Amino acid sequence: MNAANKPRVRFAPSPTGYLHVGGARTALFNWLFARHEGGTLLLRIEDTDAERNRPELLDGILAGLKWLGIEWDEGPYFQSQRLEMYHAAAERLLASGAGFACYCKASVYAGADAAPADEQEGEGDGEGPKAKRNIACPCRDLVEAERAARERDGTPRAIRFRAPRTGVTSFEDAVFGRREVQNEEIEDFVLLRSNGVPTYQLSVVVDDIDMRITHVIRGADHLSNTPKQALLYRALGAEPPIFAHVPLILGPDRTRLSKRHGATSVSSYAEEGFLPEAFRNFLALLGWSPGGNSEFLRTTEIVERFTLEGVSRTNAVFDRPKLEWFNTEYLQKPPVEDLLPYVQAELERAGLWNGSQASADPIWFAHAVDLIRPRTRLLGDFTGWARAFFNDDFDYEAEARAKFWKDDRLPALLAKLADGLAAISDWNHDACDAALRGLVAAEGVKAGLLINAARVALVGRAVAPPLFETMVVLGKDRVVARLRRALPVIAPN
């Protein structure tokens, strides 16, 4: 396939809300399709709603896309900078008879025929207000004298599309197959409002024609918009692209995913400590199947296997426990080197990086992360319960102290353990193990008593990686110092 025949797709969010899960999945599917086919992904910002646009929300959308690893090839293009093109298209449709002047009060059409902001193609998580339907506008049949009179009176004028009253409108959908709608069900939808602002229907079609979009991949809630847009394409002398309407994302209660189900903003998941690749893997399987039973798929494999034929018609369910499972898998399975940049960023955020052993010794850092990661669920665990591996300033967990520091023999035992460990010349797992077990044999106590007490002294918690592996990672000087630091804190009963 030569470059001229490569697919061109776009992601088109509106800066009136954050990048939500639905929008992120739409962006991901477009990106995966473009990368699989060797095509081009455009980023278009649908910002014609001047009253609701907020620059900080655009910044959040772009940051969310970058965090998710979705890179666009062209753009961003801003619809607010392309208004003359929409006006010209509306006037062309008016001159050709495909459109007509509408002199109805703005309240009759304001908000109708334009997808609600939270249902535009970049979003799709909320339940926006339903658009009014005015199947046949009375202005459609005004005679020339009546139109001239309204023009002389200065009556504000919108432009509507003259929808056909007979026949059917059809379009091809890569997911749902060929679709047909009776034209008598399509209203005379607004193209250009009387205040000069284009509607969603007009601007999206004009842009897609101008940007040579070959495939429109978006949420299934746009199926109702597509017949109108198919009519517009043809009225403007262009063939419609191939559409692919992907299933909606539902909450666990099978209702439309919304804030009542918890966080829906991508930034929230980034802040919680989810890994971008884990989130990509999870999102990709919300409405798409690679075939077989595979679930853990690195991004390169998803790109290789992604096709529109694999997209389901069935709505997907957002399963938070499943997302956490994916994150745990991505913390444990990939090479530790893949994880290090994310752990470093987490340590930097918590103020634990600069001047630490992790920042000074890359090999030690990788070893420490590799030891800790089997017990982590989110990135925040590296600065939470695992803080003691990267910083000497940590507290002793109250429950751990109450459970494992209650034997009055422990101060003396831990002091002897510290002395024994300090005498080791070749610091390794077996040497640490031998020193502790030799002590418990000599003192006639159970190994578990000293192992559990030492673990609390070294990392402040009852639950941590195996003790002797922890000792190796912390190093002799730090282990000995921490055992001795704990002695004054251990109060015999």
Short mmCIF file of C-alpha atoms in Angstrom, two decimals:
data_model
loop_
_atom_site.label_atom_id
_atom_site.label_comp_id
_atom_site.label_asym_id
_atom_site.label_seq_id
_atom_site.Cartn_x
_atom_site.Cartn_y
_atom_site.Cartn_z
CA MET A 1 0.00 0.00 0.00
CA ASN A 2 1.55 3.33 -1.05
CA ALA A 3 1.51 6.41 1.14
CA ALA A 4 -1.42 7.92 -0.74
CA ASN A 5 -3.59 4.95 0.20
CA LYS A 6 -2.61 4.81 3.88
CA PRO A 7 -5.43 5.45 6.36
CA ARG A 8 -5.84 8.88 7.93
CA VAL A 9 -7.72 9.02 11.23
CA ARG A 10 -8.28 11.69 13.84
CA PHE A 11 -8.97 12.13 17.52
CA ALA A 12 -11.11 15.19 18.15
CA PRO A 13 -11.67 16.14 21.80
CA SER A 14 -13.45 19.24 23.01
CA PRO A 15 -11.69 21.34 25.71
CA THR A 16 -14.88 21.56 27.78
CA GLY A 17 -13.98 18.58 29.96
CA TYR A 18 -11.10 16.39 31.01
CA LEU A 19 -9.80 13.42 29.06
CA HIS A 20 -12.13 10.73 30.30
CA VAL A 21 -11.92 6.97 29.96
CA GLY A 22 -14.23 6.94 26.94
CA GLY A 23 -12.22 9.58 25.13
CA ALA A 24 -8.95 7.87 26.00
CA ARG A 25 -10.24 4.58 24.56
CA THR A 26 -11.36 6.38 21.37
CA ALA A 27 -7.92 7.98 21.05
CA LEU A 28 -6.22 4.66 21.69
CA PHE A 29 -8.23 2.80 19.05
CA ASN A 30 -7.44 5.50 16.48
CA TRP A 31 -3.75 5.38 17.40
CA LEU A 32 -3.61 1.58 17.29
CA PHE A 33 -5.34 1.48 13.91
CA ALA A 34 -3.02 4.13 12.46
CA ARG A 35 0.09 2.39 13.75
CA HIS A 36 -1.06 -1.06 12.61
CA GLU A 37 -1.84 0.20 9.11
CA GLY A 38 1.14 2.54 8.82
CA GLY A 39 -1.28 5.45 8.62
CA THR A 40 -1.56 8.94 10.10
CA LEU A 41 -3.24 10.12 13.29
CA LEU A 42 -4.36 13.75 13.46
CA LEU A 43 -5.27 15.63 16.62
CA ARG A 44 -8.10 18.12 16.16
CA ILE A 45 -9.41 20.32 18.96
CA GLU A 46 -13.13 21.01 18.60
CA ASP A 47 -13.17 24.34 20.41
CA THR A 48 -15.99 26.30 18.77
CA ASP A 49 -17.91 26.48 22.08
CA ALA A 50 -16.21 29.65 23.29
CA GLU A 51 -18.33 29.90 26.45
CA ARG A 52 -17.38 26.45 27.74
CA ASN A 53 -13.80 26.11 26.49
CA ARG A 54 -11.15 26.24 29.21
CA PRO A 55 -7.44 26.35 28.32
CA GLU A 56 -6.46 24.37 31.40
CA LEU A 57 -8.71 21.53 30.26
CA LEU A 58 -6.92 21.43 26.91
CA ASP A 59 -3.62 21.22 28.77
CA GLY A 60 -5.03 18.32 30.75
CA ILE A 61 -6.20 16.53 27.59
CA LEU A 62 -2.79 16.85 25.97
CA ALA A 63 -1.04 15.74 29.16
CA GLY A 64 -3.37 12.75 29.42
CA LEU A 65 -2.64 11.69 25.84
CA LYS A 66 1.09 12.00 26.39
CA TRP A 67 0.92 10.03 29.64
CA LEU A 68 -1.01 7.32 27.82
CA GLY A 69 1.70 7.23 25.14
CA ILE A 70 -0.55 8.34 22.29
CA GLU A 71 1.51 10.37 19.84
CA TRP A 72 -0.20 12.18 16.99
CA ASP A 73 1.38 12.77 13.60
CA GLU A 74 -0.36 16.02 12.63
CA GLY A 75 -1.88 18.84 14.62
CA PRO A 76 -3.24 19.89 16.89
CA TYR A 77 -5.63 21.72 14.59
CA PHE A 78 -8.09 24.11 16.22
CA GLN A 79 -11.60 24.51 14.86
CA SER A 80 -11.74 28.04 16.28
CA GLN A 81 -9.08 28.97 13.70
CA ARG A 82 -11.05 27.47 10.79
CA LEU A 83 -14.38 29.32 11.08
CA GLU A 84 -14.13 30.91 7.62
CA MET A 85 -13.99 27.44 6.07
CA TYR A 86 -17.21 26.39 7.83
CA HIS A 87 -18.98 29.61 6.81
CA ALA A 88 -17.92 29.11 3.21
CA ALA A 89 -19.19 25.53 3.21
CA ALA A 90 -22.53 26.59 4.68
CA GLU A 91 -22.92 29.26 2.00
CA ARG A 92 -22.07 26.72 -0.71
CA LEU A 93 -24.79 24.43 0.59
CA LEU A 94 -27.20 27.35 0.69
CA ALA A 95 -26.39 28.35 -2.89
CA SER A 96 -26.75 24.78 -4.18
CA GLY A 97 -30.14 24.35 -2.55
CA ALA A 98 -28.88 21.67 -0.17
CA GLY A 99 -29.30 24.22 2.60
CA PHE A 100 -31.84 26.92 3.33
CA ALA A 101 -32.09 30.05 5.42
CA CYS A 102 -33.85 29.57 8.75
CA TYR A 103 -35.40 32.56 10.52
CA CYS A 104 -36.77 30.68 13.53
CA LYS A 105 -35.96 32.01 16.97
CA ALA A 106 -32.63 30.80 18.24
CA SER A 107 -34.35 28.96 21.09
CA VAL A 108 -35.89 26.63 18.52
CA TYR A 109 -32.56 25.33 17.28
CA ALA A 110 -29.94 26.40 19.83
CA GLY A 111 -28.19 23.25 21.03
CA ALA A 112 -30.02 21.01 18.61
CA ASP A 113 -28.16 19.09 15.95
CA ALA A 114 -24.84 19.49 17.71
CA ALA A 115 -23.51 16.68 19.83
CA PRO A 116 -23.52 17.70 23.51
CA ALA A 117 -20.00 18.60 24.60
CA ASP A 118 -19.63 15.49 26.73
CA GLU A 119 -20.78 13.33 23.83
CA GLN A 120 -18.40 14.71 21.23
CA GLU A 121 -15.97 12.28 19.79
CA GLY A 122 -13.20 12.88 22.25
CA GLU A 123 -15.34 12.10 25.27
CA GLY A 124 -18.43 9.95 25.47
CA ASP A 125 -18.63 9.22 29.21
CA GLY A 126 -21.43 11.48 30.35
CA GLU A 127 -25.09 11.55 29.51
CA GLY A 128 -25.60 14.88 27.78
CA PRO A 129 -28.94 16.57 27.17
CA LYS A 130 -30.99 15.20 24.33
CA ALA A 131 -31.11 17.42 21.24
CA LYS A 132 -34.48 18.78 20.15
CA ARG A 133 -35.87 17.41 16.91
CA ASN A 134 -37.63 19.63 14.42
CA ILE A 135 -38.11 17.27 11.47
CA ALA A 136 -39.26 19.87 8.93
CA CYS A 137 -38.44 23.49 9.62
CA PRO A 138 -41.24 25.83 8.39
CA CYS A 139 -38.60 28.09 6.81
CA ARG A 140 -37.82 25.30 4.36
CA ASP A 141 -40.89 26.16 2.26
CA LEU A 142 -40.75 29.95 2.40
CA VAL A 143 -41.25 31.55 -0.99
CA GLU A 144 -38.69 34.03 -2.26
CA ALA A 145 -40.81 37.06 -1.30
CA GLU A 146 -41.09 35.83 2.28
CA ARG A 147 -37.35 35.28 2.50
CA ALA A 148 -36.65 38.73 1.06
CA ALA A 149 -38.99 40.33 3.60
CA ARG A 150 -37.20 38.70 6.52
CA GLU A 151 -33.84 39.77 5.11
CA ARG A 152 -35.04 43.38 4.81
CA ASP A 153 -36.33 43.25 8.39
CA GLY A 154 -32.93 42.11 9.58
CA THR A 155 -34.29 38.89 11.08
CA PRO A 156 -31.34 36.82 12.32
CA ARG A 157 -30.65 33.96 9.93
CA ALA A 158 -29.32 30.49 10.55
CA ILE A 159 -28.61 27.94 7.85
CA ARG A 160 -30.19 24.49 7.94
CA PHE A 161 -29.64 21.43 5.83
CA ARG A 162 -32.52 20.50 3.54
CA ALA A 163 -32.93 16.84 4.51
CA PRO A 164 -34.56 14.64 1.85
CA ARG A 165 -38.08 13.54 2.69
CA THR A 166 -38.05 10.26 0.79
CA GLY A 167 -35.65 7.37 0.28
CA VAL A 168 -32.89 6.11 2.55
CA THR A 169 -29.43 7.25 3.57
CA SER A 170 -26.81 4.53 3.98
CA PHE A 171 -23.22 4.30 5.13
CA GLU A 172 -20.65 1.60 5.76
CA ASP A 173 -19.62 0.81 9.32
CA ALA A 174 -16.64 -1.43 9.98
CA VAL A 175 -18.18 -2.64 13.24
CA PHE A 176 -21.93 -2.64 12.67
CA GLY A 177 -21.93 -3.29 8.93
CA ARG A 178 -24.02 -1.43 6.36
CA ARG A 179 -26.53 0.92 8.00
CA GLU A 180 -29.62 2.46 6.45
CA VAL A 181 -31.92 5.17 7.83
CA GLN A 182 -35.20 6.32 6.35
CA ASN A 183 -34.76 9.93 5.25
CA GLU A 184 -38.14 10.86 6.65
CA GLU A 185 -36.61 10.34 10.12
CA ILE A 186 -33.83 12.92 9.57
CA GLU A 187 -34.61 16.48 10.61
CA ASP A 188 -33.60 19.65 8.82
CA PHE A 189 -30.55 20.02 11.02
CA VAL A 190 -28.75 23.27 11.66
CA LEU A 191 -25.43 23.93 9.92
CA LEU A 192 -24.66 27.49 10.96
CA ARG A 193 -26.32 29.26 13.87
CA SER A 194 -27.48 32.83 13.55
CA ASN A 195 -24.54 33.97 15.69
CA GLY A 196 -22.14 32.53 13.10
CA VAL A 197 -21.08 29.52 15.16
CA PRO A 198 -21.06 26.28 13.15
CA THR A 199 -22.69 23.19 14.56
CA TYR A 200 -20.86 19.99 15.25
CA GLN A 201 -22.39 18.33 12.21
CA LEU A 202 -21.03 20.92 9.79
CA SER A 203 -17.59 21.50 11.28
CA VAL A 204 -16.74 17.83 11.67
CA VAL A 205 -17.64 16.99 8.07
CA VAL A 206 -15.85 20.00 6.59
CA ASP A 207 -12.75 19.18 8.61
CA ASP A 208 -12.79 15.51 7.74
CA ILE A 209 -13.04 16.31 4.03
CA ASP A 210 -10.30 18.92 4.17
CA MET A 211 -8.03 16.68 6.28
CA ARG A 212 -8.63 13.69 3.98
CA ILE A 213 -9.85 11.46 6.79
CA THR A 214 -10.40 7.92 5.53
CA HIS A 215 -11.76 6.27 8.70
CA VAL A 216 -13.83 7.80 11.50
CA ILE A 217 -13.41 5.72 14.66
CA ARG A 218 -15.66 6.95 17.48
CA GLY A 219 -18.20 5.88 20.09
CA ALA A 220 -21.40 4.07 19.17
CA ASP A 221 -23.39 6.98 20.61
CA HIS A 222 -22.58 8.74 17.32
CA LEU A 223 -24.46 6.26 15.16
CA SER A 224 -27.43 8.64 15.22
CA ASN A 225 -25.26 11.50 13.91
CA THR A 226 -23.80 9.56 11.03
CA PRO A 227 -26.75 9.62 8.56
CA LYS A 228 -26.77 13.42 8.74
CA GLN A 229 -23.05 13.54 8.16
CA ALA A 230 -23.28 11.08 5.26
CA LEU A 231 -25.79 13.44 3.61
CA LEU A 232 -23.45 16.37 4.21
CA TYR A 233 -20.45 14.62 2.69
CA ARG A 234 -22.36 13.93 -0.50
CA ALA A 235 -23.87 17.42 -0.63
CA LEU A 236 -20.33 18.80 -0.43
CA GLY A 237 -19.19 16.53 -3.26
CA ALA A 238 -17.28 14.00 -1.19
CA GLU A 239 -17.73 10.31 -0.45
CA PRO A 240 -18.16 9.50 3.25
CA PRO A 241 -15.24 7.81 4.99
CA ILE A 242 -15.46 4.35 6.50
CA PHE A 243 -17.04 4.64 9.92
CA ALA A 244 -16.23 2.40 12.88
CA HIS A 245 -18.48 2.95 15.88
CA VAL A 246 -16.97 1.29 18.91
CA PRO A 247 -19.07 0.04 21.85
CA LEU A 248 -19.80 2.24 24.81
CA ILE A 249 -18.13 1.77 28.19
CA LEU A 250 -20.49 0.95 31.04
CA GLY A 251 -20.06 0.90 34.78
CA PRO A 252 -20.33 -2.32 36.80
CA ASP A 253 -24.09 -1.72 37.12
CA ARG A 254 -24.37 -1.74 33.30
CA THR A 255 -25.28 1.94 33.12
CA ARG A 256 -23.29 4.55 31.21
CA LEU A 257 -19.91 5.10 32.87
CA SER A 258 -20.00 8.33 34.87
CA LYS A 259 -18.63 9.96 38.00
CA ARG A 260 -20.98 7.95 40.18
CA HIS A 261 -18.86 4.90 39.32
CA GLY A 262 -15.69 6.57 40.59
CA ALA A 263 -12.86 8.29 38.75
CA THR A 264 -13.39 8.66 35.00
CA SER A 265 -10.60 11.14 34.24
CA VAL A 266 -7.39 9.64 32.87
CA SER A 267 -5.35 12.03 35.02
CA SER A 268 -6.89 10.48 38.13
CA TYR A 269 -5.47 7.08 37.23
CA ALA A 270 -2.08 8.57 36.49
CA GLU A 271 -2.09 10.24 39.91
CA GLU A 272 -3.13 7.00 41.60
CA GLY A 273 -0.02 5.26 40.33
CA PHE A 274 -1.19 3.20 37.38
CA LEU A 275 1.36 2.47 34.67
CA PRO A 276 0.56 3.87 31.20
CA GLU A 277 1.15 0.53 29.47
CA ALA A 278 -1.09 -1.30 31.93
CA PHE A 279 -3.82 1.26 31.30
CA ARG A 280 -3.34 0.91 27.53
CA ASN A 281 -3.64 -2.87 27.73
CA PHE A 282 -6.78 -2.59 29.86
CA LEU A 283 -8.39 0.03 27.61
CA ALA A 284 -7.58 -1.89 24.43
CA LEU A 285 -9.56 -4.88 25.69
CA LEU A 286 -12.61 -2.73 26.48
CA GLY A 287 -14.43 -3.47 23.26
CA TRP A 288 -11.70 -5.17 21.24
CA SER A 289 -10.50 -8.76 21.22
CA PRO A 290 -7.24 -10.05 19.77
CA GLY A 291 -8.72 -13.54 19.53
CA GLY A 292 -7.87 -16.40 21.86
CA ASN A 293 -7.46 -16.03 25.60
CA SER A 294 -4.60 -13.53 25.64
CA GLU A 295 -4.94 -10.66 28.09
CA PHE A 296 -1.45 -9.50 29.04
CA LEU A 297 -0.32 -7.87 25.78
CA ARG A 298 2.62 -5.53 25.49
CA THR A 299 1.84 -2.48 23.37
CA THR A 300 3.91 -3.64 20.43
CA GLU A 301 1.87 -6.84 20.30
CA ILE A 302 -1.41 -4.93 20.49
CA VAL A 303 -0.32 -2.75 17.57
CA GLU A 304 0.61 -5.84 15.56
CA ARG A 305 -2.75 -7.52 16.23
CA PHE A 306 -5.19 -4.62 16.21
CA THR A 307 -7.87 -4.61 13.52
CA LEU A 308 -11.30 -3.07 13.31
CA GLU A 309 -12.68 -6.55 12.67
CA GLY A 310 -11.78 -7.38 16.27
CA VAL A 311 -13.96 -4.57 17.68
CA SER A 312 -17.10 -5.84 19.37
CA ARG A 313 -20.64 -4.55 18.96
CA THR A 314 -21.30 -5.30 22.62
CA ASN A 315 -20.84 -2.58 25.22
CA ALA A 316 -17.81 -3.00 27.47
CA VAL A 317 -17.81 -2.92 31.29
CA PHE A 318 -15.20 -0.93 33.20
CA ASP A 319 -13.87 -3.34 35.83
CA ARG A 320 -11.68 -1.56 38.38
CA PRO A 321 -10.33 -4.79 39.95
CA LYS A 322 -9.32 -5.94 36.46
CA LEU A 323 -7.44 -2.70 35.89
CA GLU A 324 -5.60 -3.22 39.17
CA TRP A 325 -4.75 -6.76 38.09
CA PHE A 326 -3.26 -5.42 34.86
CA ASN A 327 -1.22 -2.89 36.80
CA THR A 328 0.14 -5.57 39.11
CA GLU A 329 1.10 -7.68 36.10
CA TYR A 330 2.94 -4.76 34.53
CA LEU A 331 4.76 -4.06 37.78
CA GLN A 332 5.98 -7.66 37.94
CA LYS A 333 6.44 -9.17 34.47
CA PRO A 334 8.34 -6.76 32.19
CA PRO A 335 12.12 -6.31 32.53
CA VAL A 336 12.85 -4.20 35.58
CA GLU A 337 14.51 -1.60 33.32
CA ASP A 338 11.08 -0.78 31.87
CA LEU A 339 9.84 0.12 35.33
CA LEU A 340 12.73 2.25 36.58
CA PRO A 341 11.74 5.59 34.95
CA TYR A 342 8.29 5.42 36.55
CA VAL A 343 9.64 4.52 39.99
CA GLN A 344 12.19 7.31 39.71
CA ALA A 345 9.44 9.80 38.88
CA GLU A 346 7.45 8.58 41.88
CA LEU A 347 10.46 8.96 44.19
CA GLU A 348 11.11 12.43 42.80
CA ARG A 349 7.48 13.40 43.42
CA ALA A 350 7.80 12.23 47.04
CA GLY A 351 11.15 14.00 47.55
CA LEU A 352 13.03 10.73 48.02
CA TRP A 353 15.26 10.78 44.94
CA ASN A 354 17.84 13.55 45.12
CA GLY A 355 20.89 12.53 47.11
CA SER A 356 19.61 9.00 47.68
CA GLN A 357 21.45 5.77 46.94
CA ALA A 358 18.89 5.19 44.19
CA SER A 359 20.02 8.33 42.35
CA ALA A 360 23.72 7.63 42.86
CA ASP A 361 23.84 3.91 42.07
CA PRO A 362 21.75 2.72 39.07
CA ILE A 363 22.62 -0.94 39.64
CA TRP A 364 21.54 -0.77 43.27
CA PHE A 365 18.35 1.04 42.25
CA ALA A 366 17.40 -1.68 39.78
CA HIS A 367 18.14 -4.39 42.36
CA ALA A 368 15.98 -2.66 44.98
CA VAL A 369 13.05 -2.16 42.61
CA ASP A 370 13.29 -5.77 41.45
CA LEU A 371 13.12 -6.97 45.05
CA ILE A 372 10.18 -4.79 45.97
CA ARG A 373 7.97 -4.94 42.89
CA PRO A 374 6.39 -8.40 43.45
CA ARG A 375 4.61 -6.90 46.46
CA THR A 376 3.45 -3.67 44.83
CA ARG A 377 0.06 -2.89 43.33
CA LEU A 378 0.50 0.80 42.44
CA LEU A 379 3.52 3.01 41.89
CA GLY A 380 2.77 4.77 45.16
CA ASP A 381 3.75 1.60 47.02
CA PHE A 382 7.39 2.45 46.30
CA THR A 383 7.07 5.59 48.39
CA GLY A 384 4.51 4.14 50.81
CA TRP A 385 5.22 0.86 52.53
CA ALA A 386 8.53 0.52 50.64
CA ARG A 387 9.79 3.97 51.65
CA ALA A 388 12.40 2.48 54.01
CA PHE A 389 14.32 1.02 51.07
CA PHE A 390 15.00 4.50 49.67
CA ASN A 391 15.13 6.66 52.80
CA ASP A 392 16.27 6.25 56.40
CA ASP A 393 13.45 8.44 57.69
CA PHE A 394 10.56 6.09 58.37
CA ASP A 395 8.24 5.16 61.23
CA TYR A 396 7.66 1.81 62.85
CA GLU A 397 4.20 0.48 62.17
CA ALA A 398 2.25 0.38 65.45
CA GLU A 399 0.67 -3.00 64.75
CA ALA A 400 4.03 -4.51 63.82
CA ARG A 401 5.62 -3.21 67.02
CA ALA A 402 2.77 -4.57 69.12
CA LYS A 403 2.98 -7.97 67.48
CA PHE A 404 6.71 -8.56 67.02
CA TRP A 405 8.47 -6.43 69.62
CA LYS A 406 6.72 -7.68 72.75
CA ASP A 407 9.35 -10.22 73.91
CA ASP A 408 11.58 -8.68 76.56
CA ARG A 409 14.60 -10.64 75.26
CA LEU A 410 14.58 -8.74 71.97
CA PRO A 411 16.77 -5.71 72.85
CA ALA A 412 19.65 -7.98 73.80
CA LEU A 413 19.09 -10.33 70.86
CA LEU A 414 18.95 -7.53 68.28
CA ALA A 415 22.08 -5.96 69.76
CA LYS A 416 23.95 -9.27 69.38
CA LEU A 417 22.56 -9.67 65.85
CA ALA A 418 23.85 -6.22 64.95
CA ASP A 419 27.31 -7.10 66.28
CA GLY A 420 27.32 -10.40 64.42
CA LEU A 421 26.29 -8.82 61.13
CA ALA A 422 28.87 -6.04 61.54
CA ALA A 423 31.58 -8.70 61.65
CA ILE A 424 30.67 -10.18 58.26
CA SER A 425 33.39 -9.53 55.69
CA ASP A 426 31.60 -10.86 52.60
CA TRP A 427 28.07 -9.38 52.71
CA ASN A 428 25.63 -11.73 51.01
CA HIS A 429 22.38 -13.62 51.56
CA ASP A 430 23.93 -16.79 52.98
CA ALA A 431 26.24 -14.92 55.33
CA CYS A 432 23.35 -12.91 56.78
CA ASP A 433 21.27 -16.08 57.12
CA ALA A 434 24.11 -17.92 58.90
CA ALA A 435 24.71 -15.05 61.32
CA LEU A 436 21.08 -14.93 62.43
CA ARG A 437 20.60 -18.69 62.65
CA GLY A 438 23.83 -19.12 64.55
CA LEU A 439 22.62 -16.57 67.09
CA VAL A 440 19.19 -18.16 67.62
CA ALA A 441 20.83 -21.58 68.03
CA ALA A 442 23.22 -20.22 70.62
CA GLU A 443 20.45 -18.40 72.50
CA GLY A 444 17.92 -21.22 72.26
CA VAL A 445 15.13 -19.13 70.67
CA LYS A 446 13.04 -19.67 67.57
CA ALA A 447 14.30 -18.12 64.35
CA GLY A 448 10.90 -16.54 63.65
CA LEU A 449 11.17 -14.40 66.80
CA LEU A 450 14.32 -12.70 65.56
CA ILE A 451 13.41 -12.65 61.86
CA ASN A 452 10.13 -10.83 62.49
CA ALA A 453 11.62 -8.41 64.99
CA ALA A 454 14.56 -7.61 62.70
CA ARG A 455 12.23 -6.99 59.75
CA VAL A 456 10.31 -4.35 61.72
CA ALA A 457 13.59 -2.74 62.76
CA LEU A 458 14.87 -2.62 59.18
CA VAL A 459 11.80 -1.45 57.26
CA GLY A 460 9.25 -0.50 59.92
CA ARG A 461 6.66 -3.04 58.77
CA ALA A 462 5.57 -6.60 59.43
CA VAL A 463 5.19 -7.36 55.74
CA ALA A 464 8.15 -6.89 53.39
CA PRO A 465 10.34 -8.88 51.01
CA PRO A 466 12.31 -11.82 52.52
CA LEU A 467 14.58 -10.63 55.34
CA PHE A 468 17.95 -11.73 54.05
CA GLU A 469 17.31 -10.41 50.54
CA THR A 470 16.25 -7.15 52.16
CA MET A 471 19.50 -7.09 54.14
CA VAL A 472 21.55 -7.57 50.99
CA VAL A 473 19.80 -4.69 49.23
CA LEU A 474 20.04 -2.32 52.21
CA GLY A 475 23.74 -3.10 52.73
CA LYS A 476 25.69 -3.88 55.88
CA ASP A 477 26.16 -0.36 57.22
CA ARG A 478 22.48 0.52 56.90
CA VAL A 479 21.29 -2.80 58.37
CA VAL A 480 23.56 -2.58 61.40
CA ALA A 481 22.67 1.08 62.00
CA ARG A 482 18.93 0.40 61.78
CA LEU A 483 19.09 -2.54 64.18
CA ARG A 484 20.91 -0.39 66.72
CA ARG A 485 18.58 2.54 66.17
CA ALA A 486 15.61 0.35 67.08
CA LEU A 487 17.02 -0.76 70.43
CA PRO A 488 15.88 2.25 72.50
CA VAL A 489 12.42 2.04 70.97
CA ILE A 490 11.81 -1.58 71.92
CA ALA A 491 10.32 -1.44 75.40
CA PRO A 492 10.14 -4.75 77.29
CA ASN A 493 6.74 -5.61 78.74
#
